[in-house]
GROMACS .gro file of C-alpha atoms in nm:
model
  139
    1MET     CA    1  -2.134   1.942   0.638
    2THR     CA    2  -1.896   2.164   0.436
    3VAL     CA    3  -1.569   2.059   0.304
    4ASN     CA    4  -1.285   2.247   0.384
    5LEU     CA    5  -1.056   2.303   0.072
    6THR     CA    6  -0.731   2.351   0.300
    7MET     CA    7  -0.792   2.025   0.474
    8ALA     CA    8  -0.859   1.857   0.147
    9ILE     CA    9  -0.548   1.956  -0.010
   10VAL     CA   10  -0.371   1.866   0.297
   11LEU     CA   11  -0.501   1.503   0.302
   12ALA     CA   12  -0.431   1.480  -0.091
   13ALA     CA   13  -0.079   1.571  -0.002
   14LEU     CA   14  -0.039   1.325   0.255
   15TYR     CA   15  -0.200   1.035   0.071
   16SER     CA   16   0.015   1.118  -0.238
   17ALA     CA   17   0.332   1.133  -0.071
   18GLY     CA   18   0.236   0.839   0.146
   19PHE     CA   19   0.165   0.612  -0.146
   20TYR     CA   20   0.466   0.755  -0.343
   21LEU     CA   21   0.703   0.616  -0.061
   22LEU     CA   22   0.513   0.308  -0.056
   23MET     CA   23   0.621   0.245  -0.406
   24GLN     CA   24   0.995   0.262  -0.330
   25ARG     CA   25   1.224  -0.031  -0.263
   26SER     CA   26   1.385   0.070   0.045
   27LEU     CA   27   1.233  -0.047   0.376
   28MET     CA   28   1.278   0.280   0.542
   29ARG     CA   29   1.084   0.483   0.267
   30ILE     CA   30   0.827   0.212   0.301
   31LEU     CA   31   0.817   0.294   0.679
   32ILE     CA   32   0.784   0.642   0.652
   33GLY     CA   33   0.528   0.617   0.398
   34THR     CA   34   0.328   0.381   0.601
   35VAL     CA   35   0.343   0.636   0.879
   36ILE     CA   36   0.237   0.938   0.665
   37VAL     CA   37  -0.062   0.717   0.522
   38GLY     CA   38  -0.170   0.645   0.881
   39HIS     CA   39  -0.147   1.011   0.974
   40GLY     CA   40  -0.368   1.097   0.643
   41ALA     CA   41  -0.613   0.814   0.758
   42ASN     CA   42  -0.643   0.972   1.123
   43LEU     CA   43  -0.689   1.328   0.955
   44LEU     CA   44  -0.939   1.179   0.740
   45LEU     CA   45  -1.149   1.016   1.016
   46GLN     CA   46  -1.133   1.320   1.245
   47LEU     CA   47  -1.265   1.525   0.968
   48ALA     CA   48  -1.532   1.285   0.909
   49GLY     CA   49  -1.646   1.315   1.275
   50GLY     CA   50  -1.766   1.670   1.211
   51PRO     CA   51  -1.738   2.001   1.428
   52PRO     CA   52  -1.664   1.967   1.792
   53GLY     CA   53  -1.971   1.924   2.025
   54ARG     CA   54  -2.088   1.809   2.360
   55ALA     CA   55  -2.016   1.478   2.504
   56PRO     CA   56  -2.244   1.198   2.366
   57ILE     CA   57  -2.452   1.142   2.709
   58LEU     CA   58  -2.804   1.081   2.708
   59GLY     CA   59  -2.985   1.361   2.869
   60SER     CA   60  -2.699   1.624   2.880
   61ALA     CA   61  -2.763   1.772   2.536
   62GLY     CA   62  -2.998   1.718   2.235
   63PRO     CA   63  -2.894   1.480   1.953
   64GLU     CA   64  -2.795   1.777   1.716
   65GLN     CA   65  -2.539   1.901   1.963
   66MET     CA   66  -2.375   1.579   2.015
   67THR     CA   67  -2.061   1.461   1.884
   68ASP     CA   68  -2.027   1.143   1.694
   69PRO     CA   69  -1.791   0.912   1.904
   70LEU     CA   70  -1.749   0.651   1.627
   71PRO     CA   71  -1.480   0.858   1.415
   72GLN     CA   72  -1.282   0.905   1.744
   73ALA     CA   73  -1.281   0.540   1.811
   74MET     CA   74  -1.193   0.449   1.461
   75ALA     CA   75  -0.902   0.706   1.469
   76LEU     CA   76  -0.784   0.539   1.785
   77THR     CA   77  -0.779   0.198   1.632
   78ALA     CA   78  -0.621   0.336   1.326
   79ILE     CA   79  -0.336   0.467   1.555
   80VAL     CA   80  -0.289   0.142   1.717
   81ILE     CA   81  -0.269  -0.046   1.375
   82THR     CA   82  -0.015   0.221   1.228
   83PHE     CA   83   0.191   0.181   1.555
   84ALA     CA   84   0.216  -0.183   1.532
   85LEU     CA   85   0.292  -0.177   1.136
   86THR     CA   86   0.553   0.071   1.225
   87THR     CA   87   0.715  -0.159   1.484
   88PHE     CA   88   0.691  -0.443   1.236
   89LEU     CA   89   0.854  -0.279   0.962
   90LEU     CA   90   1.119  -0.126   1.175
   91ALA     CA   91   1.206  -0.494   1.290
   92LEU     CA   92   1.224  -0.605   0.924
   93ALA     CA   93   1.446  -0.312   0.826
   94TYR     CA   94   1.688  -0.387   1.118
   95ARG     CA   95   1.711  -0.755   1.031
   96SER     CA   96   1.750  -0.664   0.651
   97TRP     CA   97   2.025  -0.415   0.762
   98VAL     CA   98   2.212  -0.665   0.987
   99LEU     CA   99   2.207  -0.976   0.745
  100LEU     CA  100   2.254  -0.791   0.418
  101GLY     CA  101   2.405  -0.434   0.498
  102HIS     CA  102   2.109  -0.267   0.322
  103ASP     CA  103   1.745  -0.231   0.349
  104GLU     CA  104   1.645  -0.248  -0.032
  105VAL     CA  105   1.379  -0.509  -0.099
  106ARG     CA  106   1.527  -0.733  -0.394
  107ASP     CA  107   1.320  -0.937  -0.632
  108ASP     CA  108   1.236  -1.313  -0.572
  109VAL     CA  109   1.441  -1.537  -0.778
  110GLU     CA  110   1.147  -1.785  -0.791
  111ASP     CA  111   0.931  -1.495  -0.943
  112ARG     CA  112   1.207  -1.441  -1.198
  113ARG     CA  113   1.191  -1.799  -1.310
  114ILE     CA  114   0.819  -1.812  -1.338
  115ARG     CA  115   0.815  -1.494  -1.528
  116ARG     CA  116   1.072  -1.655  -1.767
  117LEU     CA  117   0.853  -1.962  -1.800
  118GLU     CA  118   0.550  -1.775  -1.886
  119ARG     CA  119   0.748  -1.557  -2.170
  120ARG     CA  120   0.880  -1.911  -2.307
  121LEU     CA  121   0.520  -2.059  -2.308
  122ALA     CA  122   0.367  -1.746  -2.457
  123GLU     CA  123   0.647  -1.772  -2.739
  124SER     CA  124   0.595  -2.136  -2.805
  125GLU     CA  125   0.223  -2.081  -2.826
  126ASP     CA  126   0.254  -1.805  -3.079
  127GLU     CA  127   0.484  -2.008  -3.273
  128THR     CA  128   0.247  -2.313  -3.301
  129VAL     CA  129  -0.028  -2.068  -3.387
  130GLU     CA  130   0.171  -1.921  -3.671
  131ASP     CA  131   0.253  -2.302  -3.789
  132GLU     CA  132  -0.094  -2.395  -3.793
  133MET     CA  133  -0.197  -2.106  -3.996
  134GLU     CA  134   0.071  -2.163  -4.260
  135ARG     CA  135  -0.025  -2.522  -4.296
  136GLU     CA  136  -0.396  -2.404  -4.343
  137ALA     CA  137  -0.307  -2.151  -4.578
  138THR     CA  138  -0.109  -2.414  -4.791
  139ARG     CA  139  -0.372  -2.653  -4.797
   0.00000   0.00000   0.00000
């Protein structure tokens, strides 16, 4: 099986655009990124299936002429999963818009508190190590 350069470039563009949008803070951009990555996954699965062939029914054609049905089944599953995730993210974006007036994902207050606590602990550990080294040097 040969790799088509055009399809490889299209897949790379779909995945890079989708992952770029997934890293944004707006829920609508995350939603669009999820849909784009889902389309990229479907295209990749269809390309993995190989060229079109005969239906995989025993006795109708030789094994080399049959198409592999597994990539098609996996693509259908990926479509269903992408649709479910899309509806979930649409519900989250709508709920955020109704409650807050925007769809931007904010930092968690508890995460900020833990980050500050870790910084303070690291600074106090550095100070205690420096104090111990000074005491050993003066002995």
